[in-house]
Amino acid sequence: MIRAVQSDLDETSRHVGRDRLSPHVLEAMRRVPRHEFVPEDLKPHAYENRPLPIGYGQTISQPYIVALMTELLDLKPDDTVLEIGTGSGYQAAVLAECAREVYSIEIIPELAETAQSRLLRLGYRNVTVKTGDGYFGWEERAPFDAIIVTAAATHIPPPLVHQLKPGGTMVIPVGPPFMVQHLTLVKKTEDGKVSTRQLLPVAFVPLIGGKRTP
Ligand code: SAM
């Protein structure tokens, strides 16, 4: 799996500005047992470099995308991270290997509950999952050093920009649902200015939920 991830990175390095995974991301990808995060009948495919269905019309992301998004966040061991779209909990586990605290929001209650108990069973005590609409972030736990959105948004949610620390980084797929989106890197400078950079085309399941104000 790691070799396939590196091979994808070789192909996309000129778009994403990285040609190697940092040692801590590589180690996290090696440590997290992906077979624990997929349905029983798909376990033989757990270490293939592709997304897999996890029920409720949702997917566990492709390992390459998980590794790349984690890499782009430039996490430090003391960081607090917000994830939108817990799904299986796999990305949250990879983040938990690289940061101090991970907060993750999932809109489908059954997925949120399963992911939280799975993460606890696997020993991830630094991940807290809640059911909710991640578009609005997690105000009580903000601000965050890094934010990762693992579902496609039509625009960058203003509450998430607000909840990002000065100096912080967000990675988010932006574009129309069920079509190609752009993986977008959002940086907030120390004086609060926000810059965005589109890195590469991706295809994520859509961010769902209620009222949205761009
Ligand atoms: N990170 C996940 C993993 O490691 O398994 C994969 C995420 S899956 C591609 C996208 C997830 O986002 C789905 O589980 C979906 O239910 C969730 N989602 C969609 N809209 C959401 C929203 N508004 N707030 C929170 N979660 C949302």
PDB file of C-alpha atoms and ligand atoms in Angstrom:
ATOM      1  CA  MET A   1       0.000   0.000   0.000  1.00  0.00           C
ATOM      2  CA  ILE A   2       2.788   2.445   0.940  1.00  0.00           C
ATOM      3  CA  ARG A   3       4.529   1.789  -2.376  1.00  0.00           C
ATOM      4  CA  ALA A   4       1.310   2.579  -4.292  1.00  0.00           C
ATOM      5  CA  VAL A   5       0.860   5.778  -2.254  1.00  0.00           C
ATOM      6  CA  GLN A   6       4.430   6.858  -3.072  1.00  0.00           C
ATOM      7  CA  SER A   7       3.905   6.043  -6.750  1.00  0.00           C
ATOM      8  CA  ASP A   8       0.786   8.278  -6.855  1.00  0.00           C
ATOM      9  CA  LEU A   9       2.768  11.011  -5.113  1.00  0.00           C
ATOM     10  CA  ASP A  10       5.540  10.683  -7.726  1.00  0.00           C
ATOM     11  CA  GLU A  11       2.920  11.366 -10.409  1.00  0.00           C
ATOM     12  CA  THR A  12       1.320  14.357  -8.688  1.00  0.00           C
ATOM     13  CA  SER A  13       4.331  15.920  -6.955  1.00  0.00           C
ATOM     14  CA  ARG A  14       4.554  18.885  -9.340  1.00  0.00           C
ATOM     15  CA  HIS A  15       0.928  19.818  -8.501  1.00  0.00           C
ATOM     16  CA  VAL A  16       1.122  19.326  -4.745  1.00  0.00           C
ATOM     17  CA  GLY A  17       4.675  20.598  -4.180  1.00  0.00           C
ATOM     18  CA  ARG A  18       5.797  17.447  -2.288  1.00  0.00           C
ATOM     19  CA  ASP A  19       7.591  14.413  -3.598  1.00  0.00           C
ATOM     20  CA  ARG A  20       8.049  12.463  -0.345  1.00  0.00           C
ATOM     21  CA  LEU A  21       5.897  11.820   2.701  1.00  0.00           C
ATOM     22  CA  SER A  22       7.376  13.125   5.958  1.00  0.00           C
ATOM     23  CA  PRO A  23       8.660  10.351   8.244  1.00  0.00           C
ATOM     24  CA  HIS A  24       5.838  10.939  10.773  1.00  0.00           C
ATOM     25  CA  VAL A  25       3.127  10.620   8.078  1.00  0.00           C
ATOM     26  CA  LEU A  26       4.784   7.522   6.637  1.00  0.00           C
ATOM     27  CA  GLU A  27       4.960   5.997  10.101  1.00  0.00           C
ATOM     28  CA  ALA A  28       1.279   6.843  10.765  1.00  0.00           C
ATOM     29  CA  MET A  29       0.250   5.190   7.474  1.00  0.00           C
ATOM     30  CA  ARG A  30       2.239   2.093   8.464  1.00  0.00           C
ATOM     31  CA  ARG A  31       0.814   1.951  11.989  1.00  0.00           C
ATOM     32  CA  VAL A  32      -2.927   2.409  11.404  1.00  0.00           C
ATOM     33  CA  PRO A  33      -4.534  -0.984  10.617  1.00  0.00           C
ATOM     34  CA  ARG A  34      -6.847  -0.080   7.677  1.00  0.00           C
ATOM     35  CA  HIS A  35      -8.481  -3.534   7.761  1.00  0.00           C
ATOM     36  CA  GLU A  36     -10.084  -2.542  11.099  1.00  0.00           C
ATOM     37  CA  PHE A  37     -11.942   0.316   9.375  1.00  0.00           C
ATOM     38  CA  VAL A  38     -13.610  -1.533   6.482  1.00  0.00           C
ATOM     39  CA  PRO A  39     -16.595  -3.925   6.428  1.00  0.00           C
ATOM     40  CA  GLU A  40     -15.830  -7.615   7.054  1.00  0.00           C
ATOM     41  CA  ASP A  41     -16.337  -8.697   3.414  1.00  0.00           C
ATOM     42  CA  LEU A  42     -13.921  -6.009   2.138  1.00  0.00           C
ATOM     43  CA  LYS A  43     -11.051  -6.825   4.512  1.00  0.00           C
ATOM     44  CA  PRO A  44      -9.129  -8.686   1.756  1.00  0.00           C
ATOM     45  CA  HIS A  45      -9.055  -5.347  -0.140  1.00  0.00           C
ATOM     46  CA  ALA A  46      -8.183  -3.149   2.851  1.00  0.00           C
ATOM     47  CA  TYR A  47      -4.596  -2.448   1.742  1.00  0.00           C
ATOM     48  CA  GLU A  48      -5.412  -1.637  -1.861  1.00  0.00           C
ATOM     49  CA  ASN A  49      -4.864   1.990  -2.827  1.00  0.00           C
ATOM     50  CA  ARG A  50      -8.534   2.805  -3.464  1.00  0.00           C
ATOM     51  CA  PRO A  51     -11.627   4.036  -1.650  1.00  0.00           C
ATOM     52  CA  LEU A  52     -14.019   1.354  -0.347  1.00  0.00           C
ATOM     53  CA  PRO A  53     -17.712   1.521   0.625  1.00  0.00           C
ATOM     54  CA  ILE A  54     -18.474   1.709   4.361  1.00  0.00           C
ATOM     55  CA  GLY A  55     -22.299   1.741   4.176  1.00  0.00           C
ATOM     56  CA  TYR A  56     -24.848   4.588   4.170  1.00  0.00           C
ATOM     57  CA  GLY A  57     -23.633   5.537   0.670  1.00  0.00           C
ATOM     58  CA  GLN A  58     -20.267   6.669   2.104  1.00  0.00           C
ATOM     59  CA  THR A  59     -16.649   5.617   1.568  1.00  0.00           C
ATOM     60  CA  ILE A  60     -13.318   5.297   3.358  1.00  0.00           C
ATOM     61  CA  SER A  61     -10.943   7.454   1.305  1.00  0.00           C
ATOM     62  CA  GLN A  62      -8.105   6.171  -0.871  1.00  0.00           C
ATOM     63  CA  PRO A  63      -4.887   5.750   1.203  1.00  0.00           C
ATOM     64  CA  TYR A  64      -2.980   8.080  -1.147  1.00  0.00           C
ATOM     65  CA  ILE A  65      -5.507  10.869  -0.522  1.00  0.00           C
ATOM     66  CA  VAL A  66      -5.422  10.247   3.257  1.00  0.00           C
ATOM     67  CA  ALA A  67      -1.608  10.409   3.255  1.00  0.00           C
ATOM     68  CA  LEU A  68      -1.493  13.477   0.995  1.00  0.00           C
ATOM     69  CA  MET A  69      -4.076  15.468   2.974  1.00  0.00           C
ATOM     70  CA  THR A  70      -2.297  14.602   6.235  1.00  0.00           C
ATOM     71  CA  GLU A  71       1.038  15.645   4.712  1.00  0.00           C
ATOM     72  CA  LEU A  72      -0.363  18.967   3.513  1.00  0.00           C
ATOM     73  CA  LEU A  73      -1.491  19.855   7.048  1.00  0.00           C
ATOM     74  CA  ASP A  74       2.155  19.957   8.260  1.00  0.00           C
ATOM     75  CA  LEU A  75       1.102  18.683  11.679  1.00  0.00           C
ATOM     76  CA  LYS A  76       3.224  19.186  14.793  1.00  0.00           C
ATOM     77  CA  PRO A  77       2.988  16.809  17.772  1.00  0.00           C
ATOM     78  CA  ASP A  78       1.248  19.481  19.876  1.00  0.00           C
ATOM     79  CA  ASP A  79      -1.424  20.397  17.304  1.00  0.00           C
ATOM     80  CA  THR A  80      -5.191  20.249  17.670  1.00  0.00           C
ATOM     81  CA  VAL A  81      -6.987  19.164  14.498  1.00  0.00           C
ATOM     82  CA  LEU A  82     -10.604  19.323  13.366  1.00  0.00           C
ATOM     83  CA  GLU A  83     -11.830  16.769  10.840  1.00  0.00           C
ATOM     84  CA  ILE A  84     -15.140  17.118   9.007  1.00  0.00           C
ATOM     85  CA  GLY A  85     -16.479  13.745   7.817  1.00  0.00           C
ATOM     86  CA  THR A  86     -15.387  11.029  10.283  1.00  0.00           C
ATOM     87  CA  GLY A  87     -16.746   8.188   8.102  1.00  0.00           C
ATOM     88  CA  SER A  88     -14.967   5.013   9.240  1.00  0.00           C
ATOM     89  CA  GLY A  89     -12.557   6.908  11.529  1.00  0.00           C
ATOM     90  CA  TYR A  90      -9.487   5.894   9.467  1.00  0.00           C
ATOM     91  CA  GLN A  91      -8.328   9.423   8.589  1.00  0.00           C
ATOM     92  CA  ALA A  92      -8.933  10.443  12.221  1.00  0.00           C
ATOM     93  CA  ALA A  93      -6.640   7.612  13.383  1.00  0.00           C
ATOM     94  CA  VAL A  94      -3.880   8.721  10.983  1.00  0.00           C
ATOM     95  CA  LEU A  95      -4.258  12.302  12.288  1.00  0.00           C
ATOM     96  CA  ALA A  96      -4.210  11.016  15.881  1.00  0.00           C
ATOM     97  CA  GLU A  97      -0.779   9.455  15.221  1.00  0.00           C
ATOM     98  CA  CYS A  98       0.574  12.885  14.154  1.00  0.00           C
ATOM     99  CA  ALA A  99      -1.123  15.396  16.486  1.00  0.00           C
ATOM    100  CA  ARG A 100      -2.042  15.865  20.147  1.00  0.00           C
ATOM    101  CA  GLU A 101      -5.836  16.079  19.870  1.00  0.00           C
ATOM    102  CA  VAL A 102      -8.296  15.298  17.082  1.00  0.00           C
ATOM    103  CA  TYR A 103     -11.932  16.422  16.989  1.00  0.00           C
ATOM    104  CA  SER A 104     -14.048  14.870  14.263  1.00  0.00           C
ATOM    105  CA  ILE A 105     -17.621  15.575  13.149  1.00  0.00           C
ATOM    106  CA  GLU A 106     -19.818  13.118  11.231  1.00  0.00           C
ATOM    107  CA  ILE A 107     -23.343  13.899  10.056  1.00  0.00           C
ATOM    108  CA  ILE A 108     -24.582  10.275   9.979  1.00  0.00           C
ATOM    109  CA  PRO A 109     -25.110   9.240  13.637  1.00  0.00           C
ATOM    110  CA  GLU A 110     -24.552   5.498  13.049  1.00  0.00           C
ATOM    111  CA  LEU A 111     -21.159   6.154  11.402  1.00  0.00           C
ATOM    112  CA  ALA A 112     -20.152   8.579  14.176  1.00  0.00           C
ATOM    113  CA  GLU A 113     -20.997   6.065  16.919  1.00  0.00           C
ATOM    114  CA  THR A 114     -19.275   3.136  15.181  1.00  0.00           C
ATOM    115  CA  ALA A 115     -16.163   5.208  14.454  1.00  0.00           C
ATOM    116  CA  GLN A 116     -15.873   6.473  18.043  1.00  0.00           C
ATOM    117  CA  SER A 117     -16.136   2.986  19.560  1.00  0.00           C
ATOM    118  CA  ARG A 118     -13.742   1.542  16.941  1.00  0.00           C
ATOM    119  CA  LEU A 119     -11.157   4.253  17.666  1.00  0.00           C
ATOM    120  CA  LEU A 120     -11.409   3.636  21.414  1.00  0.00           C
ATOM    121  CA  ARG A 121     -11.089  -0.135  20.915  1.00  0.00           C
ATOM    122  CA  LEU A 122      -7.910   0.481  18.883  1.00  0.00           C
ATOM    123  CA  GLY A 123      -6.502   2.663  21.670  1.00  0.00           C
ATOM    124  CA  TYR A 124      -7.000   6.141  20.139  1.00  0.00           C
ATOM    125  CA  ARG A 125      -7.864   8.125  23.265  1.00  0.00           C
ATOM    126  CA  ASN A 126      -7.028  11.479  21.647  1.00  0.00           C
ATOM    127  CA  VAL A 127      -9.940  11.415  19.156  1.00  0.00           C
ATOM    128  CA  THR A 128     -13.378  12.781  20.032  1.00  0.00           C
ATOM    129  CA  VAL A 129     -16.194  12.193  17.536  1.00  0.00           C
ATOM    130  CA  LYS A 130     -19.548  13.955  17.548  1.00  0.00           C
ATOM    131  CA  THR A 131     -22.625  13.756  15.348  1.00  0.00           C
ATOM    132  CA  GLY A 132     -23.394  17.047  13.632  1.00  0.00           C
ATOM    133  CA  ASP A 133     -23.136  19.222  10.558  1.00  0.00           C
ATOM    134  CA  GLY A 134     -19.435  19.915  10.125  1.00  0.00           C
ATOM    135  CA  TYR A 135     -20.111  22.924   7.901  1.00  0.00           C
ATOM    136  CA  PHE A 136     -20.429  24.907  11.125  1.00  0.00           C
ATOM    137  CA  GLY A 137     -17.289  23.472  12.728  1.00  0.00           C
ATOM    138  CA  TRP A 138     -16.921  22.927  16.479  1.00  0.00           C
ATOM    139  CA  GLU A 139     -16.999  26.371  18.066  1.00  0.00           C
ATOM    140  CA  GLU A 140     -16.518  25.143  21.661  1.00  0.00           C
ATOM    141  CA  ARG A 141     -13.214  23.417  20.741  1.00  0.00           C
ATOM    142  CA  ALA A 142     -11.892  26.133  18.392  1.00  0.00           C
ATOM    143  CA  PRO A 143      -9.450  27.486  17.367  1.00  0.00           C
ATOM    144  CA  PHE A 144      -7.683  24.661  15.494  1.00  0.00           C
ATOM    145  CA  ASP A 145      -4.118  24.441  14.196  1.00  0.00           C
ATOM    146  CA  ALA A 146      -5.392  22.448  11.236  1.00  0.00           C
ATOM    147  CA  ILE A 147      -8.731  21.561   9.648  1.00  0.00           C
ATOM    148  CA  ILE A 148      -9.353  18.743   7.174  1.00  0.00           C
ATOM    149  CA  VAL A 149     -12.608  18.340   5.278  1.00  0.00           C
ATOM    150  CA  THR A 150     -13.113  14.867   3.779  1.00  0.00           C
ATOM    151  CA  ALA A 151     -16.314  15.565   1.812  1.00  0.00           C
ATOM    152  CA  ALA A 152     -16.745  17.887  -1.182  1.00  0.00           C
ATOM    153  CA  ALA A 153     -17.925  21.416  -0.395  1.00  0.00           C
ATOM    154  CA  THR A 154     -19.326  23.828  -3.000  1.00  0.00           C
ATOM    155  CA  HIS A 155     -17.406  26.617  -1.229  1.00  0.00           C
ATOM    156  CA  ILE A 156     -15.059  26.995   1.738  1.00  0.00           C
ATOM    157  CA  PRO A 157     -17.333  27.175   4.813  1.00  0.00           C
ATOM    158  CA  PRO A 158     -16.789  30.595   6.512  1.00  0.00           C
ATOM    159  CA  PRO A 159     -17.241  29.094  10.036  1.00  0.00           C
ATOM    160  CA  LEU A 160     -14.259  26.804   9.373  1.00  0.00           C
ATOM    161  CA  VAL A 161     -12.069  29.712   8.232  1.00  0.00           C
ATOM    162  CA  HIS A 162     -13.103  31.564  11.382  1.00  0.00           C
ATOM    163  CA  GLN A 163     -12.183  28.564  13.586  1.00  0.00           C
ATOM    164  CA  LEU A 164      -8.704  28.176  12.032  1.00  0.00           C
ATOM    165  CA  LYS A 165      -5.861  29.611  14.141  1.00  0.00           C
ATOM    166  CA  PRO A 166      -3.649  32.355  12.679  1.00  0.00           C
ATOM    167  CA  GLY A 167      -0.794  30.401  11.056  1.00  0.00           C
ATOM    168  CA  GLY A 168      -3.152  27.454  10.539  1.00  0.00           C
ATOM    169  CA  THR A 169      -3.804  25.262   7.498  1.00  0.00           C
ATOM    170  CA  MET A 170      -6.970  23.752   6.064  1.00  0.00           C
ATOM    171  CA  VAL A 171      -7.274  21.139   3.310  1.00  0.00           C
ATOM    172  CA  ILE A 172     -10.645  20.826   1.601  1.00  0.00           C
ATOM    173  CA  PRO A 173     -12.049  19.492  -1.683  1.00  0.00           C
ATOM    174  CA  VAL A 174     -14.020  22.327  -3.301  1.00  0.00           C
ATOM    175  CA  GLY A 175     -16.326  21.947  -6.285  1.00  0.00           C
ATOM    176  CA  PRO A 176     -19.701  20.710  -7.480  1.00  0.00           C
ATOM    177  CA  PRO A 177     -21.145  17.513  -5.960  1.00  0.00           C
ATOM    178  CA  PHE A 178     -20.753  14.236  -7.902  1.00  0.00           C
ATOM    179  CA  MET A 179     -18.240  15.845 -10.271  1.00  0.00           C
ATOM    180  CA  VAL A 180     -14.548  16.656 -10.126  1.00  0.00           C
ATOM    181  CA  GLN A 181     -13.495  18.992  -7.322  1.00  0.00           C
ATOM    182  CA  HIS A 182     -10.178  20.685  -6.552  1.00  0.00           C
ATOM    183  CA  LEU A 183      -8.226  19.748  -3.480  1.00  0.00           C
ATOM    184  CA  THR A 184      -7.669  23.199  -2.014  1.00  0.00           C
ATOM    185  CA  LEU A 185      -5.044  24.354   0.472  1.00  0.00           C
ATOM    186  CA  VAL A 186      -6.192  27.225   2.689  1.00  0.00           C
ATOM    187  CA  LYS A 187      -3.629  29.128   4.777  1.00  0.00           C
ATOM    188  CA  LYS A 188      -4.341  31.758   7.414  1.00  0.00           C
ATOM    189  CA  THR A 189      -1.383  34.056   8.074  1.00  0.00           C
ATOM    190  CA  GLU A 190      -0.397  35.226  11.563  1.00  0.00           C
ATOM    191  CA  ASP A 191      -2.183  38.517  10.845  1.00  0.00           C
ATOM    192  CA  GLY A 192      -5.364  36.732   9.767  1.00  0.00           C
ATOM    193  CA  LYS A 193      -5.104  37.001   5.964  1.00  0.00           C
ATOM    194  CA  VAL A 194      -6.440  33.962   4.091  1.00  0.00           C
ATOM    195  CA  SER A 195      -4.933  32.545   0.901  1.00  0.00           C
ATOM    196  CA  THR A 196      -6.141  29.579  -1.149  1.00  0.00           C
ATOM    197  CA  ARG A 197      -4.376  27.361  -3.670  1.00  0.00           C
ATOM    198  CA  GLN A 198      -5.986  24.691  -5.844  1.00  0.00           C
ATOM    199  CA  LEU A 199      -3.712  21.651  -5.964  1.00  0.00           C
ATOM    200  CA  LEU A 200      -5.234  18.796  -7.942  1.00  0.00           C
ATOM    201  CA  PRO A 201      -8.510  17.314  -9.163  1.00  0.00           C
ATOM    202  CA  VAL A 202     -10.220  14.875  -6.772  1.00  0.00           C
ATOM    203  CA  ALA A 203     -13.614  13.164  -6.435  1.00  0.00           C
ATOM    204  CA  PHE A 204     -15.192  13.152  -2.962  1.00  0.00           C
ATOM    205  CA  VAL A 205     -18.712  12.322  -1.782  1.00  0.00           C
ATOM    206  CA  PRO A 206     -20.587  15.593  -1.131  1.00  0.00           C
ATOM    207  CA  LEU A 207     -20.778  17.522   2.118  1.00  0.00           C
ATOM    208  CA  ILE A 208     -24.451  17.214   3.011  1.00  0.00           C
ATOM    209  CA  GLY A 209     -26.589  19.158   5.463  1.00  0.00           C
ATOM    210  CA  GLY A 210     -28.878  22.130   5.905  1.00  0.00           C
ATOM    211  CA  LYS A 211     -28.696  25.825   5.153  1.00  0.00           C
ATOM    212  CA  ARG A 212     -25.441  27.115   3.658  1.00  0.00           C
ATOM    213  CA  THR A 213     -24.251  30.718   3.344  1.00  0.00           C
ATOM    214  CA  PRO A 214     -21.129  31.191   1.196  1.00  0.00           C
TER     215      PRO A 214
HETATM  216  N1  SAM B   1     -12.599  10.474   6.604  1.00  0.00           N
HETATM  217  C1  SAM B   1     -13.391   9.306   6.338  1.00  0.00           C
HETATM  218  C2  SAM B   1     -12.648   8.034   6.639  1.00  0.00           C
HETATM  219  O1  SAM B   1     -11.449   8.085   6.965  1.00  0.00           O
HETATM  220  O2  SAM B   1     -13.277   6.973   6.566  1.00  0.00           O
HETATM  221  C3  SAM B   1     -13.957   9.274   4.954  1.00  0.00           C
HETATM  222  C4  SAM B   1     -14.932  10.348   4.743  1.00  0.00           C
HETATM  223  S1  SAM B   1     -16.172  10.056   3.544  1.00  0.00           S
HETATM  224  C5  SAM B   1     -15.269  10.293   2.069  1.00  0.00           C
HETATM  225  C6  SAM B   1     -17.100  11.554   3.805  1.00  0.00           C
HETATM  226  C7  SAM B   1     -17.861  11.562   5.110  1.00  0.00           C
HETATM  227  O3  SAM B   1     -18.364  12.883   5.314  1.00  0.00           O
HETATM  228  C8  SAM B   1     -19.067  10.636   5.117  1.00  0.00           C
HETATM  229  O4  SAM B   1     -18.998   9.760   6.206  1.00  0.00           O
HETATM  230  C9  SAM B   1     -20.244  11.592   5.244  1.00  0.00           C
HETATM  231  O5  SAM B   1     -21.329  11.064   5.966  1.00  0.00           O
HETATM  232  C10 SAM B   1     -19.607  12.773   5.950  1.00  0.00           C
HETATM  233  N2  SAM B   1     -20.311  14.045   5.798  1.00  0.00           N
HETATM  234  C11 SAM B   1     -20.980  14.520   4.720  1.00  0.00           C
HETATM  235  N3  SAM B   1     -21.476  15.741   4.970  1.00  0.00           N
HETATM  236  C12 SAM B   1     -21.112  16.053   6.246  1.00  0.00           C
HETATM  237  C13 SAM B   1     -21.329  17.185   7.078  1.00  0.00           C
HETATM  238  N4  SAM B   1     -22.032  18.248   6.661  1.00  0.00           N
HETATM  239  N5  SAM B   1     -20.801  17.168   8.322  1.00  0.00           N
HETATM  240  C14 SAM B   1     -20.091  16.099   8.777  1.00  0.00           C
HETATM  241  N6  SAM B   1     -19.872  14.995   8.035  1.00  0.00           N
HETATM  242  C15 SAM B   1     -20.360  14.972   6.779  1.00  0.00           C
END
